[in-house]
Short mmCIF file of N, CA and C in Angstrom, two decimals:
data_model
loop_
_atom_site.label_atom_id
_atom_site.label_comp_id
_atom_site.label_asym_id
_atom_site.label_seq_id
_atom_site.Cartn_x
_atom_site.Cartn_y
_atom_site.Cartn_z
N MET A 159 182.30 -37.26 -95.77
CA MET A 159 182.41 -38.60 -95.74
C MET A 159 180.55 -38.41 -96.60
N PRO A 160 180.71 -39.99 -97.86
CA PRO A 160 179.73 -40.01 -99.03
C PRO A 160 178.26 -40.77 -98.06
N THR A 161 177.47 -40.29 -98.63
CA THR A 161 176.56 -40.84 -97.81
C THR A 161 175.63 -41.30 -98.86
N TYR A 162 175.00 -43.00 -99.08
CA TYR A 162 175.04 -43.98 -99.79
C TYR A 162 173.17 -43.74 -99.85
N LEU A 163 172.44 -44.01 -100.73
CA LEU A 163 171.15 -44.57 -100.40
C LEU A 163 171.15 -45.02 -101.30
N ILE A 164 170.16 -46.22 -100.12
CA ILE A 164 170.28 -47.54 -100.60
C ILE A 164 168.67 -47.70 -100.78
N MET A 165 168.19 -48.11 -101.49
CA MET A 165 166.37 -48.33 -101.48
C MET A 165 165.42 -47.17 -101.66
N GLU A 166 165.43 -46.43 -102.42
CA GLU A 166 164.76 -44.98 -102.47
C GLU A 166 163.21 -44.74 -102.45
N THR A 167 162.71 -45.99 -102.84
CA THR A 167 160.84 -45.75 -102.86
C THR A 167 160.38 -47.41 -101.53
N PRO A 168 159.16 -47.26 -101.30
CA PRO A 168 159.41 -48.50 -101.20
C PRO A 168 158.92 -49.34 -102.00
N ILE A 169 158.07 -49.31 -102.92
CA ILE A 169 158.89 -50.06 -104.41
C ILE A 169 160.08 -51.00 -104.49
N GLN A 170 160.41 -49.88 -104.47
CA GLN A 170 162.44 -51.23 -104.86
C GLN A 170 162.56 -51.92 -103.52
N ARG A 171 162.19 -51.43 -102.34
CA ARG A 171 162.35 -52.68 -101.37
C ARG A 171 161.65 -53.64 -101.25
N ARG A 172 159.94 -53.61 -101.85
CA ARG A 172 159.22 -54.71 -102.07
C ARG A 172 159.42 -55.60 -103.18
N HIS A 173 160.27 -55.21 -104.22
CA HIS A 173 161.21 -55.85 -104.80
C HIS A 173 162.14 -56.88 -104.72
N LEU A 174 162.63 -56.10 -103.67
CA LEU A 174 163.92 -56.92 -103.85
C LEU A 174 163.46 -57.85 -102.41
N LEU A 175 162.23 -57.69 -101.54
CA LEU A 175 161.74 -58.45 -100.47
C LEU A 175 161.56 -60.08 -101.28
N LEU A 176 160.35 -59.44 -102.18
CA LEU A 176 159.82 -60.43 -103.08
C LEU A 176 160.96 -61.09 -104.04
N GLY A 177 162.07 -60.58 -104.48
CA GLY A 177 163.32 -61.45 -104.23
C GLY A 177 163.47 -62.38 -103.69
N VAL A 178 164.36 -61.69 -102.54
CA VAL A 178 164.83 -62.86 -101.66
C VAL A 178 163.61 -64.03 -101.33
N ALA A 179 162.43 -63.57 -101.19
CA ALA A 179 161.72 -64.56 -101.15
C ALA A 179 161.25 -65.76 -101.53
N ALA A 180 161.21 -65.15 -102.94
CA ALA A 180 161.24 -66.06 -104.12
C ALA A 180 162.57 -67.11 -104.41
N THR A 181 163.88 -66.42 -104.25
CA THR A 181 165.17 -67.02 -103.59
C THR A 181 165.24 -68.34 -102.43
N ALA A 182 163.85 -68.00 -101.51
CA ALA A 182 164.66 -68.34 -100.55
C ALA A 182 163.07 -70.20 -100.80
N MET A 183 162.41 -69.51 -101.10
CA MET A 183 161.26 -70.63 -101.28
C MET A 183 162.07 -71.77 -102.82
N THR A 184 162.69 -71.68 -103.06
CA THR A 184 163.40 -72.07 -104.04
C THR A 184 164.31 -73.30 -103.72
N ALA A 185 164.72 -72.35 -102.57
CA ALA A 185 165.85 -73.10 -102.08
C ALA A 185 165.16 -74.39 -100.77
N CYS A 186 163.81 -73.85 -100.47
CA CYS A 186 163.27 -75.04 -99.32
C CYS A 186 162.41 -76.30 -100.47
N ALA A 187 162.85 -76.31 -101.58
CA ALA A 187 162.09 -77.43 -102.47
C ALA A 187 162.37 -78.44 -101.84
N PRO A 188 161.38 -79.03 -101.32
CA PRO A 188 161.85 -80.86 -101.00
C PRO A 188 163.01 -81.30 -101.68
N GLU A 189 163.83 -81.83 -101.20
CA GLU A 189 164.67 -82.96 -102.28
C GLU A 189 164.40 -84.78 -102.37
N ALA A 190 164.69 -85.12 -103.42
CA ALA A 190 164.09 -86.19 -103.23
C ALA A 190 164.81 -87.22 -102.39
N ALA A 191 164.57 -88.00 -101.87
CA ALA A 191 165.12 -89.39 -100.99
C ALA A 191 166.01 -89.85 -101.73
N ASP A 192 167.49 -90.51 -101.58
CA ASP A 192 168.59 -90.80 -102.45
C ASP A 192 168.15 -92.18 -102.51
N ALA A 193 167.23 -92.46 -104.09
CA ALA A 193 166.88 -94.26 -104.05
C ALA A 193 168.19 -94.99 -105.10
N SER A 194 169.10 -94.48 -105.10
CA SER A 194 170.26 -94.95 -105.85
C SER A 194 170.89 -95.86 -105.30
N GLU A 195 170.69 -96.46 -103.89
CA GLU A 195 171.70 -97.29 -103.44
C GLU A 195 171.39 -98.76 -104.09
N ALA A 196 172.25 -99.16 -104.45
CA ALA A 196 172.39 -100.43 -105.63
C ALA A 196 171.88 -101.25 -104.96
N GLN A 197 172.43 -102.00 -103.87
CA GLN A 197 171.96 -103.16 -103.38
C GLN A 197 170.47 -102.84 -103.04
N TYR A 198 169.88 -101.75 -102.59
CA TYR A 198 168.79 -102.06 -102.65
C TYR A 198 167.19 -100.92 -104.17
N ALA A 199 167.58 -100.93 -104.77
CA ALA A 199 167.25 -100.52 -105.66
C ALA A 199 166.29 -101.32 -106.39
N ALA A 200 165.88 -102.51 -106.23
CA ALA A 200 164.56 -103.29 -106.45
C ALA A 200 163.66 -103.54 -105.43
N SER A 201 164.33 -103.13 -104.36
CA SER A 201 163.65 -103.63 -102.94
C SER A 201 161.91 -103.61 -103.43
N PRO A 202 161.49 -104.81 -102.84
CA PRO A 202 159.80 -104.13 -102.65
C PRO A 202 159.05 -103.61 -101.87
N PHE A 203 160.09 -103.14 -101.12
CA PHE A 203 159.81 -102.04 -100.22
C PHE A 203 159.17 -101.00 -100.36
N ARG A 204 159.61 -100.54 -101.93
CA ARG A 204 159.86 -99.12 -102.83
C ARG A 204 158.39 -99.22 -103.48
N ARG A 205 157.85 -100.03 -103.33
CA ARG A 205 156.91 -100.65 -104.52
C ARG A 205 155.53 -100.23 -104.09
N VAL A 206 155.31 -100.43 -102.27
CA VAL A 206 153.86 -100.52 -101.23
C VAL A 206 153.63 -98.91 -101.31
N ASP A 207 152.24 -99.29 -101.59
CA ASP A 207 151.74 -97.58 -101.78
C ASP A 207 151.75 -97.21 -100.29
N ASP A 208 151.08 -95.95 -100.20
CA ASP A 208 150.82 -95.33 -99.44
C ASP A 208 149.42 -95.87 -98.03
N ALA A 209 148.38 -96.36 -98.41
CA ALA A 209 147.77 -97.44 -98.09
C ALA A 209 148.35 -98.26 -97.45
N GLU A 210 148.47 -98.46 -98.53
CA GLU A 210 149.63 -100.23 -97.60
C GLU A 210 150.27 -99.74 -96.57
N TRP A 211 151.21 -98.98 -96.38
CA TRP A 211 151.98 -98.13 -95.41
C TRP A 211 151.92 -97.92 -94.02
N ARG A 212 150.41 -97.33 -94.13
CA ARG A 212 149.48 -96.80 -92.76
C ARG A 212 149.02 -98.04 -92.72
N ARG A 213 148.81 -99.05 -93.19
CA ARG A 213 148.02 -100.22 -92.70
C ARG A 213 148.78 -100.74 -91.88
N ARG A 214 149.78 -101.19 -93.01
CA ARG A 214 151.04 -102.11 -91.45
C ARG A 214 152.05 -101.15 -90.61
N LEU A 215 151.94 -100.25 -90.82
CA LEU A 215 152.53 -99.34 -89.43
C LEU A 215 151.47 -98.43 -88.20
N GLY A 216 150.35 -98.28 -88.58
CA GLY A 216 149.90 -97.39 -87.59
C GLY A 216 149.97 -95.98 -87.80
N ASP A 217 149.49 -94.77 -87.10
CA ASP A 217 149.02 -93.87 -87.85
C ASP A 217 150.50 -93.10 -87.64
N ALA A 218 150.73 -93.08 -86.04
CA ALA A 218 152.36 -92.72 -85.80
C ALA A 218 153.11 -92.74 -86.63
N SER A 219 153.89 -94.04 -87.01
CA SER A 219 154.78 -94.02 -87.21
C SER A 219 155.00 -94.16 -88.87
N TRP A 220 153.09 -94.35 -89.84
CA TRP A 220 152.93 -93.64 -90.56
C TRP A 220 153.64 -92.17 -90.85
N ARG A 221 153.07 -91.59 -90.33
CA ARG A 221 153.36 -89.93 -90.31
C ARG A 221 154.80 -89.19 -90.33
N VAL A 222 155.56 -89.97 -89.23
CA VAL A 222 157.00 -90.53 -89.79
C VAL A 222 157.81 -91.07 -90.67
N LEU A 223 157.35 -92.39 -90.91
CA LEU A 223 158.37 -92.49 -92.12
C LEU A 223 158.05 -92.38 -93.37
N ARG A 224 156.64 -92.39 -93.57
CA ARG A 224 156.19 -92.43 -95.22
C ARG A 224 156.30 -90.89 -95.54
N HIS A 225 156.15 -89.67 -94.56
CA HIS A 225 155.75 -88.35 -94.52
C HIS A 225 156.51 -87.55 -93.80
N GLU A 226 157.45 -87.76 -93.26
CA GLU A 226 158.79 -87.54 -92.29
C GLU A 226 158.24 -86.23 -91.40
N SER A 227 157.19 -86.40 -90.45
CA SER A 227 157.00 -85.90 -89.17
C SER A 227 157.82 -86.58 -88.37
N THR A 228 157.68 -85.73 -87.62
CA THR A 228 158.67 -86.28 -86.01
C THR A 228 157.52 -86.01 -85.18
N GLU A 229 157.85 -87.25 -84.20
CA GLU A 229 156.99 -88.09 -82.90
C GLU A 229 157.46 -86.59 -82.09
N ARG A 230 156.89 -86.33 -80.83
CA ARG A 230 157.30 -85.71 -79.51
C ARG A 230 158.49 -86.18 -78.63
N PRO A 231 158.96 -85.08 -78.44
CA PRO A 231 160.31 -85.54 -77.63
C PRO A 231 159.73 -85.85 -76.47
N PHE A 232 160.97 -87.33 -75.72
CA PHE A 232 160.28 -87.39 -74.14
C PHE A 232 159.28 -88.52 -75.09
N THR A 233 158.63 -88.92 -75.57
CA THR A 233 157.85 -89.98 -75.56
C THR A 233 158.03 -91.24 -76.13
N SER A 234 158.77 -91.53 -76.89
CA SER A 234 159.50 -93.39 -77.38
C SER A 234 159.94 -94.11 -76.04
N PRO A 235 159.23 -95.05 -76.02
CA PRO A 235 159.54 -95.80 -74.79
C PRO A 235 161.40 -96.31 -75.36
N LEU A 236 161.47 -96.39 -76.57
CA LEU A 236 163.24 -96.88 -76.79
C LEU A 236 163.75 -95.16 -76.55
N ASN A 237 163.81 -94.26 -75.71
CA ASN A 237 164.42 -93.76 -75.10
C ASN A 237 165.25 -94.47 -73.82
N ASP A 238 164.27 -95.04 -73.18
CA ASP A 238 164.93 -95.87 -71.71
C ASP A 238 165.52 -97.29 -71.80
N GLU A 239 165.42 -97.76 -73.52
CA GLU A 239 166.28 -98.90 -73.50
C GLU A 239 167.48 -99.30 -73.13
N HIS A 240 168.08 -99.91 -73.05
CA HIS A 240 169.59 -99.74 -72.22
C HIS A 240 169.93 -101.34 -72.62
N ARG A 241 169.19 -102.65 -73.16
CA ARG A 241 169.20 -103.67 -73.25
C ARG A 241 170.40 -104.07 -74.46
N ARG A 242 171.36 -105.17 -74.55
CA ARG A 242 171.88 -104.95 -75.93
C ARG A 242 171.15 -105.54 -76.67
N GLY A 243 171.33 -105.14 -78.52
CA GLY A 243 170.17 -105.45 -79.31
C GLY A 243 170.85 -104.66 -80.54
N THR A 244 170.06 -104.24 -81.22
CA THR A 244 169.57 -103.62 -82.11
C THR A 244 168.18 -102.68 -82.79
N PHE A 245 168.56 -101.76 -83.14
CA PHE A 245 167.71 -100.65 -83.31
C PHE A 245 167.85 -100.71 -85.03
N SER A 246 166.31 -101.21 -85.19
CA SER A 246 166.07 -101.61 -87.25
C SER A 246 164.92 -100.30 -87.51
N CYS A 247 164.37 -100.10 -88.12
CA CYS A 247 163.77 -99.89 -90.04
C CYS A 247 162.30 -100.59 -89.24
N LYS A 248 161.70 -99.42 -88.47
CA LYS A 248 160.38 -99.98 -88.13
C LYS A 248 159.72 -100.34 -89.63
N GLY A 249 159.67 -99.70 -90.52
CA GLY A 249 159.06 -99.79 -91.98
C GLY A 249 159.66 -101.45 -92.60
N CYS A 250 160.62 -101.42 -92.63
CA CYS A 250 160.83 -102.43 -93.23
C CYS A 250 162.19 -104.01 -92.74
N GLY A 251 162.29 -103.72 -91.62
CA GLY A 251 163.44 -104.53 -90.36
C GLY A 251 164.41 -104.26 -90.93
N LEU A 252 165.30 -102.91 -91.98
CA LEU A 252 166.68 -103.27 -91.71
C LEU A 252 167.68 -102.47 -91.02
N GLU A 253 168.37 -103.45 -90.14
CA GLU A 253 169.32 -102.77 -89.37
C GLU A 253 169.93 -101.77 -89.47
N LEU A 254 169.67 -100.77 -88.47
CA LEU A 254 170.39 -99.18 -88.55
C LEU A 254 171.80 -99.31 -87.42
N PHE A 255 171.21 -99.34 -86.00
CA PHE A 255 172.08 -99.12 -84.76
C PHE A 255 172.47 -100.20 -83.99
N ARG A 256 173.50 -100.62 -83.57
CA ARG A 256 173.54 -101.27 -82.33
C ARG A 256 173.33 -100.54 -81.20
N SER A 257 172.89 -101.27 -80.24
CA SER A 257 172.98 -100.56 -78.93
C SER A 257 174.45 -100.27 -77.97
N GLN A 258 174.96 -100.60 -78.27
CA GLN A 258 176.27 -99.93 -77.69
C GLN A 258 176.13 -98.52 -78.19
N TRP A 259 175.85 -98.30 -79.43
CA TRP A 259 175.91 -96.75 -79.91
C TRP A 259 175.63 -95.82 -79.63
N LYS A 260 174.41 -95.96 -78.67
CA LYS A 260 173.20 -95.30 -78.53
C LYS A 260 173.79 -94.84 -76.92
N TYR A 261 173.38 -93.38 -76.83
CA TYR A 261 173.76 -92.43 -76.13
C TYR A 261 172.61 -91.32 -75.62
N ASP A 262 172.52 -90.78 -74.23
CA ASP A 262 171.58 -90.08 -73.89
C ASP A 262 172.14 -88.65 -74.41
N SER A 263 170.94 -88.32 -75.26
CA SER A 263 171.69 -86.67 -76.21
C SER A 263 171.00 -85.80 -75.47
N GLY A 264 169.97 -86.08 -73.99
CA GLY A 264 169.04 -84.98 -73.43
C GLY A 264 167.83 -84.37 -74.72
N THR A 265 167.71 -84.84 -75.71
CA THR A 265 167.13 -84.33 -76.76
C THR A 265 165.40 -84.86 -76.94
N GLY A 266 165.49 -85.79 -75.80
CA GLY A 266 163.61 -86.86 -76.20
C GLY A 266 163.97 -87.50 -77.36
N TRP A 267 165.05 -87.63 -78.15
CA TRP A 267 164.94 -88.94 -78.98
C TRP A 267 166.23 -89.48 -79.00
N PRO A 268 165.44 -90.75 -79.40
CA PRO A 268 166.63 -91.81 -79.41
C PRO A 268 168.27 -91.07 -80.08
N SER A 269 169.66 -91.17 -79.58
CA SER A 269 170.34 -90.85 -80.20
C SER A 269 171.65 -91.79 -80.53
N PHE A 270 172.14 -91.93 -81.29
CA PHE A 270 173.20 -92.55 -81.42
C PHE A 270 174.73 -91.89 -82.13
N HIS A 271 176.02 -92.25 -81.91
CA HIS A 271 176.99 -91.71 -82.34
C HIS A 271 177.21 -92.09 -83.91
N THR A 272 176.82 -93.53 -83.81
CA THR A 272 177.46 -94.61 -85.51
C THR A 272 176.35 -94.79 -85.70
N VAL A 273 176.32 -95.27 -87.46
CA VAL A 273 174.98 -95.89 -88.02
C VAL A 273 175.70 -97.42 -88.52
N ILE A 274 174.88 -97.59 -89.28
CA ILE A 274 175.43 -98.85 -89.91
C ILE A 274 175.26 -98.32 -91.39
N ARG A 275 176.44 -97.48 -91.68
CA ARG A 275 176.80 -96.41 -93.01
C ARG A 275 175.68 -97.28 -94.09
N ASP A 276 175.90 -98.23 -94.95
CA ASP A 276 175.28 -98.60 -95.59
C ASP A 276 173.51 -98.87 -95.47
N ASN A 277 173.38 -98.77 -94.65
CA ASN A 277 171.67 -98.87 -94.90
C ASN A 277 171.17 -97.84 -94.67
N ILE A 278 171.51 -96.77 -94.88
CA ILE A 278 171.50 -95.41 -94.44
C ILE A 278 171.24 -94.68 -96.22
N GLY A 279 170.21 -93.55 -96.49
CA GLY A 279 171.34 -92.51 -97.39
C GLY A 279 170.22 -91.53 -97.12
N THR A 280 171.06 -90.40 -97.06
CA THR A 280 170.76 -88.84 -96.67
C THR A 280 170.15 -88.13 -98.19
N LYS A 281 169.76 -86.97 -97.54
CA LYS A 281 169.28 -85.53 -98.33
C LYS A 281 169.28 -84.22 -97.69
N THR A 282 169.39 -83.53 -97.99
CA THR A 282 169.35 -82.13 -97.28
C THR A 282 167.44 -81.19 -97.47
N ASP A 283 167.85 -81.15 -96.16
CA ASP A 283 166.23 -81.00 -95.56
C ASP A 283 165.64 -79.55 -95.44
N PHE A 284 165.07 -78.84 -96.05
CA PHE A 284 165.07 -77.06 -95.68
C PHE A 284 163.82 -76.71 -94.13
N ALA A 285 162.87 -77.89 -93.93
CA ALA A 285 161.42 -77.82 -93.34
C ALA A 285 161.10 -76.50 -92.37
N ILE A 286 162.30 -76.71 -91.95
CA ILE A 286 162.39 -75.69 -90.69
C ILE A 286 163.04 -74.15 -91.37
N GLY A 287 163.66 -74.13 -92.45
CA GLY A 287 164.00 -73.04 -93.02
C GLY A 287 165.41 -72.37 -92.98
N VAL A 288 165.98 -73.97 -92.45
CA VAL A 288 167.72 -74.22 -92.56
C VAL A 288 168.36 -75.64 -93.27
N PRO A 289 169.38 -75.59 -93.68
CA PRO A 289 169.22 -76.93 -93.81
C PRO A 289 170.20 -77.90 -92.95
N ARG A 290 169.69 -78.82 -93.34
CA ARG A 290 169.77 -79.93 -92.02
C ARG A 290 169.61 -81.41 -93.20
N THR A 291 170.81 -82.17 -91.78
CA THR A 291 170.78 -83.54 -93.36
C THR A 291 169.64 -84.37 -92.55
N GLU A 292 169.03 -84.95 -93.17
CA GLU A 292 167.80 -86.06 -92.77
C GLU A 292 168.52 -86.91 -93.46
N TYR A 293 168.20 -88.36 -92.40
CA TYR A 293 168.58 -89.57 -93.26
C TYR A 293 167.30 -90.60 -93.38
N HIS A 294 167.39 -91.33 -93.43
CA HIS A 294 166.08 -92.46 -94.26
C HIS A 294 166.87 -94.31 -94.50
N CYS A 295 166.11 -94.95 -93.81
CA CYS A 295 166.61 -96.23 -94.45
C CYS A 295 166.65 -96.31 -96.11
N ALA A 296 167.97 -97.01 -96.44
CA ALA A 296 168.13 -97.22 -97.66
C ALA A 296 167.71 -98.12 -97.94
N ARG A 297 166.94 -99.04 -97.81
CA ARG A 297 166.06 -100.26 -98.41
C ARG A 297 164.64 -99.67 -98.69
N CYS A 298 163.43 -99.76 -98.04
CA CYS A 298 162.46 -98.72 -97.75
C CYS A 298 162.23 -97.15 -97.90
N LEU A 299 162.80 -96.40 -97.99
CA LEU A 299 163.52 -94.96 -97.89
C LEU A 299 162.73 -94.65 -96.91
N GLY A 300 161.89 -94.90 -95.95
CA GLY A 300 161.31 -94.09 -94.71
C GLY A 300 162.66 -92.88 -93.67
N HIS A 301 161.80 -92.19 -93.92
CA HIS A 301 162.31 -91.06 -93.04
C HIS A 301 162.91 -91.95 -91.35
N GLN A 302 164.20 -91.17 -91.01
CA GLN A 302 164.18 -91.76 -89.77
C GLN A 302 164.50 -90.52 -88.59
N GLY A 303 165.39 -89.46 -89.44
CA GLY A 303 165.88 -88.75 -88.33
C GLY A 303 166.86 -87.77 -88.91
N HIS A 304 167.26 -86.80 -88.51
CA HIS A 304 168.34 -86.01 -88.95
C HIS A 304 169.56 -86.51 -88.16
N VAL A 305 170.98 -86.03 -89.08
CA VAL A 305 172.13 -86.50 -88.52
C VAL A 305 173.11 -84.77 -87.75
N PHE A 306 173.35 -84.72 -86.78
CA PHE A 306 174.25 -83.33 -86.51
C PHE A 306 175.44 -83.14 -86.31
N ASP A 307 176.19 -82.53 -86.34
CA ASP A 307 177.79 -82.88 -85.26
C ASP A 307 178.13 -82.30 -84.30
N ASP A 308 176.97 -82.78 -83.18
CA ASP A 308 177.25 -81.99 -82.34
C ASP A 308 177.44 -83.41 -81.10
N GLY A 309 177.88 -84.46 -81.59
CA GLY A 309 177.63 -85.96 -80.76
C GLY A 309 178.83 -86.10 -80.10
N PRO A 310 179.11 -87.49 -79.48
CA PRO A 310 179.98 -87.96 -78.79
C PRO A 310 180.85 -88.52 -79.77
N ARG A 311 182.19 -88.68 -78.82
CA ARG A 311 183.11 -89.50 -79.69
C ARG A 311 182.78 -90.75 -79.64
N PRO A 312 182.95 -91.61 -80.73
CA PRO A 312 184.44 -91.42 -81.66
C PRO A 312 183.99 -90.50 -83.13
N THR A 313 182.81 -90.55 -83.57
CA THR A 313 182.34 -89.82 -84.74
C THR A 313 182.04 -88.41 -84.40
N GLY A 314 181.83 -87.96 -83.64
CA GLY A 314 181.25 -86.31 -83.21
C GLY A 314 179.94 -86.24 -83.90
N LYS A 315 179.06 -87.41 -84.38
CA LYS A 315 177.79 -87.77 -84.31
C LYS A 315 176.53 -87.82 -83.87
N ARG A 316 175.33 -87.08 -84.34
CA ARG A 316 174.54 -87.18 -83.62
C ARG A 316 173.31 -87.78 -84.26
N TYR A 317 172.82 -88.76 -84.37
CA TYR A 317 171.97 -89.52 -85.38
C TYR A 317 170.50 -89.18 -84.50
N CYS A 318 169.91 -88.34 -84.75
CA CYS A 318 169.01 -88.07 -84.00
C CYS A 318 167.13 -88.72 -84.34
N ASN A 319 167.24 -89.63 -84.03
CA ASN A 319 165.78 -90.85 -84.68
C ASN A 319 164.93 -90.90 -83.69
N ASN A 320 163.77 -90.71 -84.86
CA ASN A 320 162.24 -90.82 -84.09
C ASN A 320 161.99 -92.28 -83.95
N GLY A 321 161.70 -92.46 -82.45
CA GLY A 321 161.79 -93.77 -81.57
C GLY A 321 160.28 -94.41 -82.63
N VAL A 322 159.33 -93.80 -82.97
CA VAL A 322 158.21 -94.53 -83.61
C VAL A 322 158.61 -95.45 -85.21
N ALA A 323 160.31 -94.51 -85.79
CA ALA A 323 160.76 -95.07 -87.04
C ALA A 323 161.32 -96.37 -86.68
N LEU A 324 161.52 -97.04 -85.29
CA LEU A 324 162.69 -98.37 -85.29
C LEU A 324 161.65 -98.97 -84.46
N SER A 325 162.39 -100.31 -84.68
CA SER A 325 161.84 -101.73 -83.52
C SER A 325 163.03 -101.87 -82.75
N PHE A 326 163.33 -102.81 -81.79
CA PHE A 326 163.98 -103.15 -81.15
C PHE A 326 164.31 -104.57 -80.77
N THR A 327 165.38 -105.70 -81.55
CA THR A 327 165.35 -106.69 -81.26
C THR A 327 166.72 -106.57 -80.00
N PRO A 328 165.98 -107.59 -78.88
CA PRO A 328 167.41 -107.44 -77.95
C PRO A 328 168.16 -108.94 -78.07
N THR A 329 169.75 -108.93 -78.04
CA THR A 329 170.42 -110.00 -77.91
C THR A 329 170.55 -110.89 -77.03
#
């Protein structure tokens, strides 16, 4: 039975590990939000500066919408919102979800199985070291949350949204 010698010296192991780390770091570089949605490309919301966003939104919503933060789970009052109505982007008011698409995912964030498709954009997010699909408001590019393939029928999707990134309007 042949014996294979892999990595004879610590220096070779170090080079291998450095190469793997460098490759991983380039893969984790943030991808720019998709700003190509034609109907919103000229939106005035895309020209608002960061200081103005912070003033308009307040700290918690500003951190999530403009800096892709995540609110703590089970802290949003929208988790317990069960009235009929519409969930919209808190940054610009663009409608994203209908109340009949909301369900309790048990994750601690408002979750939906369907989204108004033309009103979101997506990008790949490597913030936790594994690829996830981040979605954002197509009009103002505000970060909303991530979409996963473990949701209920009819779509099998779970749009896991930060509550501070949404506003709710009852009908």
